[in-house]
PDB file of C-alpha atoms and ligand atoms in Angstrom:
ATOM      1  CA  MET A   1      -5.405  18.875 -13.404  1.00 61.00           C
ATOM      2  CA  ALA A   2      -2.369  17.142 -12.549  1.00 86.00           C
ATOM      3  CA  ARG A   3      -3.185  14.637  -9.682  1.00 96.00           C
ATOM      4  CA  ARG A   4      -1.264  14.875  -6.373  1.00 97.00           C
ATOM      5  CA  ARG A   5       1.225  12.113  -5.622  1.00 98.00           C
ATOM      6  CA  ILE A   6       0.148  10.012  -2.598  1.00 98.00           C
ATOM      7  CA  ILE A   7       2.859   7.808  -0.923  1.00 98.00           C
ATOM      8  CA  ALA A   8       1.447   5.821   2.106  1.00 98.00           C
ATOM      9  CA  GLY A   9       2.991   3.346   4.236  1.00 98.00           C
ATOM     10  CA  ASN A  10       1.271   0.325   5.675  1.00 98.00           C
ATOM     11  CA  TRP A  11       2.992  -0.648   8.951  1.00 98.00           C
ATOM     12  CA  LYS A  12       0.883  -3.381   9.493  1.00 98.00           C
ATOM     13  CA  MET A  13       1.268  -5.350  12.803  1.00 98.00           C
ATOM     14  CA  ASN A  14       4.974  -4.222  13.228  1.00 98.00           C
ATOM     15  CA  LYS A  15       5.576  -1.471  15.799  1.00 98.00           C
ATOM     16  CA  THR A  16       4.602  -1.055  19.351  1.00 98.00           C
ATOM     17  CA  PRO A  17       3.531   2.542  20.245  1.00 98.00           C
ATOM     18  CA  SER A  18       6.878   3.471  21.621  1.00 98.00           C
ATOM     19  CA  GLU A  19       8.720   2.062  18.592  1.00 98.00           C
ATOM     20  CA  ALA A  20       6.156   3.822  16.248  1.00 98.00           C
ATOM     21  CA  VAL A  21       7.134   7.100  17.973  1.00 98.00           C
ATOM     22  CA  GLU A  22      10.700   6.335  17.279  1.00 98.00           C
ATOM     23  CA  LEU A  23       9.976   5.480  13.621  1.00 98.00           C
ATOM     24  CA  CYS A  24       8.349   8.821  13.308  1.00 98.00           C
ATOM     25  CA  ALA A  25      11.380  10.533  14.460  1.00 98.00           C
ATOM     26  CA  THR A  26      13.600   8.532  12.284  1.00 98.00           C
ATOM     27  CA  LEU A  27      11.622   9.473   9.075  1.00 98.00           C
ATOM     28  CA  LYS A  28      10.745  13.001  10.060  1.00 97.00           C
ATOM     29  CA  ASP A  29      13.070  14.935   8.004  1.00 96.00           C
ATOM     30  CA  LEU A  30      13.662  12.206   5.173  1.00 97.00           C
ATOM     31  CA  VAL A  31       9.874  12.377   4.152  1.00 98.00           C
ATOM     32  CA  LYS A  32       9.720  16.334   3.732  1.00 96.00           C
ATOM     33  CA  ASN A  33       8.092  17.081   0.546  1.00 96.00           C
ATOM     34  CA  ASP A  34       5.242  19.359   0.351  1.00 94.00           C
ATOM     35  CA  ALA A  35       4.457  18.341  -3.432  1.00 96.00           C
ATOM     36  CA  VAL A  36       3.202  14.782  -2.190  1.00 98.00           C
ATOM     37  CA  ASP A  37       0.797  13.584   0.342  1.00 98.00           C
ATOM     38  CA  VAL A  38       2.427  11.362   2.915  1.00 98.00           C
ATOM     39  CA  VAL A  39       0.551   8.976   4.971  1.00 98.00           C
ATOM     40  CA  TYR A  40       1.422   6.495   7.806  1.00 98.00           C
ATOM     41  CA  CYS A  41      -1.161   3.993   8.219  1.00 98.00           C
ATOM     42  CA  VAL A  42      -0.646   2.314  11.398  1.00 98.00           C
ATOM     43  CA  PRO A  43      -1.917  -0.261  13.970  1.00 98.00           C
ATOM     44  CA  ALA A  44      -4.889   1.069  16.101  1.00 98.00           C
ATOM     45  CA  ILE A  45      -2.873   1.175  19.281  1.00 98.00           C
ATOM     46  CA  ASP A  46      -0.121   3.362  17.769  1.00 98.00           C
ATOM     47  CA  ILE A  47      -2.715   5.942  16.190  1.00 98.00           C
ATOM     48  CA  VAL A  48      -2.934   8.362  19.279  1.00 98.00           C
ATOM     49  CA  PRO A  49       1.010   8.511  19.745  1.00 98.00           C
ATOM     50  CA  VAL A  50       1.642   8.730  16.080  1.00 98.00           C
ATOM     51  CA  VAL A  51      -0.893  11.554  15.529  1.00 98.00           C
ATOM     52  CA  GLN A  52       0.871  13.400  18.294  1.00 98.00           C
ATOM     53  CA  ALA A  53       4.514  12.722  16.848  1.00 98.00           C
ATOM     54  CA  VAL A  54       3.678  13.837  13.305  1.00 98.00           C
ATOM     55  CA  LYS A  55       1.952  17.309  14.525  1.00 97.00           C
ATOM     56  CA  GLY A  56       3.236  20.188  12.551  1.00 95.00           C
ATOM     57  CA  THR A  57       4.823  17.974   9.974  1.00 96.00           C
ATOM     58  CA  ASN A  58       3.594  17.222   6.327  1.00 95.00           C
ATOM     59  CA  VAL A  59       2.430  13.648   7.284  1.00 98.00           C
ATOM     60  CA  SER A  60      -1.298  12.436   7.584  1.00 98.00           C
ATOM     61  CA  VAL A  61      -2.197   9.353   9.632  1.00 98.00           C
ATOM     62  CA  GLY A  62      -4.150   6.615   8.385  1.00 98.00           C
ATOM     63  CA  ALA A  63      -5.912   3.333  10.000  1.00 98.00           C
ATOM     64  CA  GLU A  64      -5.430  -0.175   8.782  1.00 98.00           C
ATOM     65  CA  ASN A  65      -8.803  -1.288   9.795  1.00 98.00           C
ATOM     66  CA  PHE A  66     -12.400  -0.422  11.302  1.00 98.00           C
ATOM     67  CA  TYR A  67     -15.912  -1.692  11.804  1.00 98.00           C
ATOM     68  CA  ILE A  68     -18.877  -0.361   9.922  1.00 98.00           C
ATOM     69  CA  GLU A  69     -21.231   0.544  13.000  1.00 98.00           C
ATOM     70  CA  ASP A  70     -20.529   3.855  14.942  1.00 98.00           C
ATOM     71  CA  LYS A  71     -20.784   2.214  18.447  1.00 97.00           C
ATOM     72  CA  GLY A  72     -22.167  -0.904  20.389  1.00 98.00           C
ATOM     73  CA  ALA A  73     -21.445  -4.433  21.281  1.00 98.00           C
ATOM     74  CA  PHE A  74     -18.565  -5.218  18.788  1.00 98.00           C
ATOM     75  CA  THR A  75     -15.778  -6.395  21.252  1.00 98.00           C
ATOM     76  CA  GLY A  76     -12.344  -5.723  19.986  1.00 97.00           C
ATOM     77  CA  GLU A  77     -13.601  -3.605  16.967  1.00 98.00           C
ATOM     78  CA  ILE A  78     -12.884   0.303  16.496  1.00 98.00           C
ATOM     79  CA  SER A  79     -15.381   2.689  14.634  1.00 98.00           C
ATOM     80  CA  ALA A  80     -14.934   5.306  12.263  1.00 98.00           C
ATOM     81  CA  PRO A  81     -15.914   8.195  14.614  1.00 98.00           C
ATOM     82  CA  MET A  82     -13.150   6.954  16.957  1.00 98.00           C
ATOM     83  CA  LEU A  83     -10.761   7.235  14.337  1.00 98.00           C
ATOM     84  CA  LYS A  84     -11.877  10.634  13.399  1.00 98.00           C
ATOM     85  CA  ASP A  85     -11.799  11.729  16.743  1.00 98.00           C
ATOM     86  CA  ALA A  86      -8.211  10.563  17.094  1.00 98.00           C
ATOM     87  CA  GLY A  87      -7.000  12.613  14.007  1.00 98.00           C
ATOM     88  CA  VAL A  88      -7.309   9.983  11.509  1.00 98.00           C
ATOM     89  CA  GLU A  89      -7.518  10.958   7.792  1.00 98.00           C
ATOM     90  CA  TYR A  90      -7.007   7.953   5.697  1.00 98.00           C
ATOM     91  CA  ILE A  91      -8.279   4.253   6.075  1.00 98.00           C
ATOM     92  CA  ILE A  92      -7.049   1.447   4.233  1.00 98.00           C
ATOM     93  CA  ILE A  93     -10.034  -0.901   2.887  1.00 98.00           C
ATOM     94  CA  GLY A  94      -9.700  -4.269   1.278  1.00 98.00           C
ATOM     95  CA  GLN A  95      -5.966  -4.985   1.852  1.00 98.00           C
ATOM     96  CA  SER A  96      -5.412  -8.614   0.738  1.00 97.00           C
ATOM     97  CA  GLU A  97      -4.404  -9.662   4.401  1.00 97.00           C
ATOM     98  CA  ARG A  98      -7.834  -8.465   5.495  1.00 97.00           C
ATOM     99  CA  ARG A  99      -9.518 -10.338   2.655  1.00 97.00           C
ATOM    100  CA  ASP A 100      -7.389 -13.531   3.026  1.00 96.00           C
ATOM    101  CA  ILE A 101      -6.622 -14.000   6.614  1.00 97.00           C
ATOM    102  CA  PHE A 102      -9.579 -12.331   8.147  1.00 97.00           C
ATOM    103  CA  GLY A 103     -12.077 -13.362   5.597  1.00 97.00           C
ATOM    104  CA  GLU A 104     -13.435 -10.004   4.365  1.00 97.00           C
ATOM    105  CA  ASN A 105     -15.552 -10.167   1.193  1.00 98.00           C
ATOM    106  CA  ASP A 106     -16.509  -7.423  -1.259  1.00 98.00           C
ATOM    107  CA  ILE A 107     -19.994  -6.990   0.334  1.00 98.00           C
ATOM    108  CA  LEU A 108     -18.378  -6.022   3.674  1.00 98.00           C
ATOM    109  CA  ILE A 109     -15.653  -4.000   1.771  1.00 98.00           C
ATOM    110  CA  ASN A 110     -18.351  -1.994  -0.035  1.00 98.00           C
ATOM    111  CA  GLN A 111     -19.944  -1.288   3.373  1.00 98.00           C
ATOM    112  CA  LYS A 112     -16.806  -0.155   4.679  1.00 98.00           C
ATOM    113  CA  VAL A 113     -16.192   2.043   1.625  1.00 98.00           C
ATOM    114  CA  LYS A 114     -19.547   3.570   2.067  1.00 98.00           C
ATOM    115  CA  LYS A 115     -19.215   4.264   5.868  1.00 98.00           C
ATOM    116  CA  ALA A 116     -15.733   5.875   5.458  1.00 98.00           C
ATOM    117  CA  PHE A 117     -17.058   8.282   3.116  1.00 98.00           C
ATOM    118  CA  ALA A 118     -20.029   9.076   5.260  1.00 98.00           C
ATOM    119  CA  SER A 119     -17.719   9.428   8.306  1.00 98.00           C
ATOM    120  CA  GLY A 120     -15.237  11.949   6.576  1.00 98.00           C
ATOM    121  CA  LEU A 121     -12.390   9.427   6.394  1.00 98.00           C
ATOM    122  CA  LYS A 122     -10.686   9.102   3.080  1.00 98.00           C
ATOM    123  CA  PRO A 123     -10.601   5.446   2.068  1.00 98.00           C
ATOM    124  CA  ILE A 124      -7.583   3.762   0.369  1.00 98.00           C
ATOM    125  CA  LEU A 125      -9.404   0.945  -1.600  1.00 98.00           C
ATOM    126  CA  CYS A 126      -7.127  -2.161  -2.346  1.00 98.00           C
ATOM    127  CA  CYS A 127      -7.493  -4.678  -5.162  1.00 98.00           C
ATOM    128  CA  GLY A 128      -5.289  -7.298  -6.794  1.00 98.00           C
ATOM    129  CA  GLU A 129      -5.090 -10.623  -8.028  1.00 97.00           C
ATOM    130  CA  SER A 130      -3.421 -13.865  -6.679  1.00 95.00           C
ATOM    131  CA  LEU A 131      -0.533 -15.554  -8.535  1.00 93.00           C
ATOM    132  CA  ALA A 132      -2.869 -18.312  -9.881  1.00 94.00           C
ATOM    133  CA  LEU A 133      -4.930 -15.689 -11.486  1.00 95.00           C
ATOM    134  CA  ARG A 134      -2.107 -13.763 -13.050  1.00 94.00           C
ATOM    135  CA  LYS A 135      -0.742 -17.266 -14.543  1.00 93.00           C
ATOM    136  CA  ALA A 136      -4.252 -18.047 -15.775  1.00 95.00           C
ATOM    137  CA  GLY A 137      -4.436 -14.641 -17.598  1.00 95.00           C
ATOM    138  CA  THR A 138      -7.878 -13.717 -15.862  1.00 97.00           C
ATOM    139  CA  TYR A 139      -6.424 -11.109 -13.472  1.00 97.00           C
ATOM    140  CA  LYS A 140      -8.217  -8.240 -15.361  1.00 97.00           C
ATOM    141  CA  GLU A 141     -11.663  -9.694 -14.856  1.00 97.00           C
ATOM    142  CA  TRP A 142     -11.000 -10.278 -11.172  1.00 97.00           C
ATOM    143  CA  ILE A 143     -10.049  -6.779 -10.731  1.00 98.00           C
ATOM    144  CA  LYS A 144     -12.876  -5.374 -12.517  1.00 98.00           C
ATOM    145  CA  ARG A 145     -15.119  -7.776 -10.365  1.00 98.00           C
ATOM    146  CA  GLN A 146     -13.650  -6.336  -7.311  1.00 98.00           C
ATOM    147  CA  ILE A 147     -14.008  -2.760  -8.144  1.00 98.00           C
ATOM    148  CA  THR A 148     -17.536  -3.302  -9.338  1.00 98.00           C
ATOM    149  CA  TRP A 149     -18.613  -4.747  -6.113  1.00 98.00           C
ATOM    150  CA  ASP A 150     -16.411  -2.409  -3.996  1.00 98.00           C
ATOM    151  CA  LEU A 151     -17.818   0.721  -5.484  1.00 98.00           C
ATOM    152  CA  ASP A 152     -21.652  -0.274  -5.536  1.00 98.00           C
ATOM    153  CA  GLY A 153     -23.377   2.949  -4.533  1.00 98.00           C
ATOM    154  CA  ILE A 154     -20.554   5.273  -4.475  1.00 98.00           C
ATOM    155  CA  THR A 155     -21.143   8.559  -6.063  1.00 98.00           C
ATOM    156  CA  LYS A 156     -19.103  10.453  -8.528  1.00 98.00           C
ATOM    157  CA  ASP A 157     -18.066  13.014  -5.977  1.00 98.00           C
ATOM    158  CA  GLN A 158     -17.067  10.292  -3.618  1.00 98.00           C
ATOM    159  CA  VAL A 159     -15.058   8.432  -6.340  1.00 98.00           C
ATOM    160  CA  MET A 160     -13.284  11.676  -7.158  1.00 97.00           C
ATOM    161  CA  ASN A 161     -11.699  11.865  -3.542  1.00 97.00           C
ATOM    162  CA  LEU A 162     -11.012   7.772  -3.645  1.00 98.00           C
ATOM    163  CA  VAL A 163      -7.670   6.376  -3.707  1.00 98.00           C
ATOM    164  CA  ILE A 164      -7.427   2.887  -5.270  1.00 98.00           C
ATOM    165  CA  ALA A 165      -4.301   0.731  -4.677  1.00 98.00           C
ATOM    166  CA  TYR A 166      -3.653  -1.944  -7.108  1.00 98.00           C
ATOM    167  CA  GLU A 167      -1.599  -4.481  -5.445  1.00 97.00           C
ATOM    168  CA  PRO A 168      -0.773  -7.753  -7.180  1.00 97.00           C
ATOM    169  CA  ILE A 169      -0.980 -10.405  -4.046  1.00 95.00           C
ATOM    170  CA  TRP A 170       2.077 -11.964  -5.573  1.00 94.00           C
ATOM    171  CA  ALA A 171       4.072  -8.938  -5.114  1.00 92.00           C
ATOM    172  CA  ILE A 172       3.036  -8.239  -1.533  1.00 89.00           C
ATOM    173  CA  GLY A 173       6.074  -8.847   0.911  1.00 82.00           C
ATOM    174  CA  THR A 174       7.550 -11.153  -1.603  1.00 85.00           C
ATOM    175  CA  GLY A 175      10.330  -9.090  -2.682  1.00 80.00           C
ATOM    176  CA  GLU A 176       8.875  -9.632  -6.329  1.00 82.00           C
ATOM    177  CA  THR A 177       7.723  -6.324  -7.927  1.00 85.00           C
ATOM    178  CA  ALA A 178       5.068  -6.120 -10.927  1.00 90.00           C
ATOM    179  CA  THR A 179       7.198  -4.477 -13.579  1.00 95.00           C
ATOM    180  CA  ALA A 180       6.333  -0.986 -14.481  1.00 97.00           C
ATOM    181  CA  ASP A 181       4.718  -2.174 -17.521  1.00 97.00           C
ATOM    182  CA  GLN A 182       2.554  -4.667 -15.668  1.00 96.00           C
ATOM    183  CA  ALA A 183       1.431  -2.220 -13.059  1.00 97.00           C
ATOM    184  CA  GLU A 184       0.568   0.550 -15.375  1.00 98.00           C
ATOM    185  CA  GLU A 185      -1.393  -1.970 -17.469  1.00 98.00           C
ATOM    186  CA  VAL A 186      -3.757  -2.615 -14.542  1.00 98.00           C
ATOM    187  CA  CYS A 187      -3.761   1.155 -13.202  1.00 98.00           C
ATOM    188  CA  ARG A 188      -4.774   2.256 -16.592  1.00 98.00           C
ATOM    189  CA  MET A 189      -7.544  -0.241 -16.765  1.00 98.00           C
ATOM    190  CA  ILE A 190      -8.853   0.760 -13.631  1.00 98.00           C
ATOM    191  CA  ARG A 191      -8.872   4.337 -14.694  1.00 98.00           C
ATOM    192  CA  GLU A 192     -10.864   3.331 -17.664  1.00 98.00           C
ATOM    193  CA  MET A 193     -13.169   1.469 -15.630  1.00 98.00           C
ATOM    194  CA  ILE A 194     -13.908   4.775 -13.534  1.00 98.00           C
ATOM    195  CA  ALA A 195     -14.517   6.687 -16.754  1.00 98.00           C
ATOM    196  CA  ASP A 196     -16.870   3.981 -17.776  1.00 98.00           C
ATOM    197  CA  MET A 197     -18.841   3.725 -14.404  1.00 98.00           C
ATOM    198  CA  TYR A 198     -18.766   7.471 -13.901  1.00 98.00           C
ATOM    199  CA  ASP A 199     -17.242   9.915 -16.484  1.00 98.00           C
ATOM    200  CA  ALA A 200     -13.988  11.137 -17.689  1.00 98.00           C
ATOM    201  CA  GLU A 201     -13.752  13.918 -15.067  1.00 98.00           C
ATOM    202  CA  ALA A 202     -13.772  11.120 -12.094  1.00 98.00           C
ATOM    203  CA  ALA A 203     -11.308   8.983 -14.033  1.00 98.00           C
ATOM    204  CA  GLU A 204      -9.025  11.983 -14.214  1.00 98.00           C
ATOM    205  CA  ALA A 205      -9.343  12.767 -10.281  1.00 98.00           C
ATOM    206  CA  VAL A 206      -9.278   9.333  -8.923  1.00 98.00           C
ATOM    207  CA  ARG A 207      -5.664   8.597  -7.522  1.00 98.00           C
ATOM    208  CA  ILE A 208      -4.037   5.027  -8.272  1.00 98.00           C
ATOM    209  CA  GLN A 209      -1.654   3.748  -6.356  1.00 98.00           C
ATOM    210  CA  TYR A 210       0.767   0.608  -7.035  1.00 97.00           C
ATOM    211  CA  GLY A 211       1.646  -1.609  -4.091  1.00 97.00           C
ATOM    212  CA  GLY A 212       3.692  -4.572  -4.083  1.00 95.00           C
ATOM    213  CA  SER A 213       7.320  -4.452  -2.992  1.00 92.00           C
ATOM    214  CA  MET A 214       7.819  -1.112  -3.832  1.00 96.00           C
ATOM    215  CA  ASN A 215      11.123   0.072  -2.659  1.00 96.00           C
ATOM    216  CA  ALA A 216      13.734   2.958  -3.011  1.00 96.00           C
ATOM    217  CA  ALA A 217      15.536   1.090  -5.922  1.00 96.00           C
ATOM    218  CA  ASN A 218      12.243   0.706  -8.082  1.00 96.00           C
ATOM    219  CA  ALA A 219       9.765   3.275  -7.072  1.00 97.00           C
ATOM    220  CA  ALA A 220      11.062   6.053  -9.470  1.00 97.00           C
ATOM    221  CA  GLU A 221      10.507   3.817 -12.573  1.00 97.00           C
ATOM    222  CA  LEU A 222       6.985   2.719 -11.220  1.00 97.00           C
ATOM    223  CA  LEU A 223       5.936   6.269 -10.316  1.00 97.00           C
ATOM    224  CA  SER A 224       7.234   7.629 -13.863  1.00 97.00           C
ATOM    225  CA  LYS A 225       4.219   5.660 -15.521  1.00 97.00           C
ATOM    226  CA  PRO A 226       1.113   8.028 -16.381  1.00 97.00           C
ATOM    227  CA  ASP A 227      -1.463   6.237 -14.404  1.00 98.00           C
ATOM    228  CA  ILE A 228       0.440   5.520 -11.353  1.00 98.00           C
ATOM    229  CA  ASP A 229      -0.069   8.295  -8.807  1.00 98.00           C
ATOM    230  CA  GLY A 230       1.684   6.822  -5.901  1.00 98.00           C
ATOM    231  CA  GLY A 231       2.378   3.706  -3.827  1.00 98.00           C
ATOM    232  CA  LEU A 232       1.177   1.801  -0.821  1.00 98.00           C
ATOM    233  CA  ILE A 233       4.101   0.502   0.890  1.00 98.00           C
ATOM    234  CA  GLY A 234       4.552  -2.284   3.352  1.00 97.00           C
ATOM    235  CA  GLY A 235       8.045  -3.381   4.245  1.00 96.00           C
ATOM    236  CA  ALA A 236       9.795  -0.370   3.075  1.00 97.00           C
ATOM    237  CA  SER A 237       7.685   1.953   4.988  1.00 98.00           C
ATOM    238  CA  LEU A 238       9.508   0.913   8.205  1.00 98.00           C
ATOM    239  CA  LYS A 239      12.772   1.720   6.986  1.00 97.00           C
ATOM    240  CA  PRO A 240      14.521   5.147   5.943  1.00 97.00           C
ATOM    241  CA  ASP A 241      14.188   3.774   2.498  1.00 95.00           C
ATOM    242  CA  PHE A 242      10.595   5.354   2.733  1.00 98.00           C
ATOM    243  CA  GLY A 243      12.253   8.880   2.342  1.00 98.00           C
ATOM    244  CA  GLN A 244      13.561   7.890  -0.798  1.00 98.00           C
ATOM    245  CA  ILE A 245      10.406   6.532  -2.020  1.00 98.00           C
ATOM    246  CA  VAL A 246       8.496   9.876  -1.081  1.00 98.00           C
ATOM    247  CA  ASN A 247      10.970  11.831  -2.907  1.00 97.00           C
ATOM    248  CA  ALA A 248      11.559   9.655  -5.946  1.00 96.00           C
TER     249      ALA A 248
HETATM  250  C1  PEP B 301       1.198  -3.796   1.527  1.00 59.36           C
HETATM  251  O1  PEP B 301       1.134  -4.426   2.506  1.00 59.36           O
HETATM  252  O2  PEP B 301       0.329  -3.214   1.125  1.00 59.36           O
HETATM  253  C2  PEP B 301       2.359  -4.131   0.608  1.00 59.36           C
HETATM  254  C3  PEP B 301       2.466  -3.500  -0.469  1.00 59.36           C
HETATM  255  O3  PEP B 301       3.533  -4.522   1.154  1.00 59.36           O
HETATM  256  P1  PEP B 301       4.926  -4.639   0.448  1.00 59.36           P
HETATM  257  O4  PEP B 301       5.408  -3.387   0.416  1.00 59.36           O
HETATM  258  O5  PEP B 301       5.907  -5.272   1.770  1.00 59.36           O
HETATM  259  O6  PEP B 301       4.932  -5.599  -0.525  1.00 59.36           O
END
């Protein structure tokens, strides 16, 4: 069965609630495509207005972060039940900025993947190597280690509903995109890993995105690759270009 394409925007820390609503209005007609899952992953404070703004459209809402406990004394944090109640469907986990700036390690990321599934949120699990690892030629081992840790204890049924985003750090926000062949090489390797860890059915079902300076000009080539099922898009998700990526 063909996998359904998934194009997700990672808005990061860029839009105030009123700007977020304006962006939804700008993109509304541009992202119409019933053959593609379209997701806006937005800052916590934008979730409620964005859920409202996309009601009745083909767009789902995702969050950029959450904490693994349901409630309690965790000042500043937001829980999975809070996200669910607000209408969130997807959750980005392990994006490189969370790993590098906020010190999230694979143990916490694994706990977040488990918690997301247990709470009915769909994880978009990010992995990817630094420029140093790419240059050293050890990027495949690095990504294998990330995936092995991050999916520890995750069942086949869960993995079949997982989205994995391969995001080489050297391509995020830099304007430097991995070539379609470089992106496909790693996305294929991840799918083969899922076949080894689970089975062929799981590998066939798991959706794998590429992320890293994807834009209106390069999306069609990246998305034409057999193991690239979509994109996780930062900068270009804040512009009308996002519509061109959805329809690439
Ligand atoms: C990202 O932040 O996940 C990302 C891929 O960003 P950009 O598209 O700006 O490189």
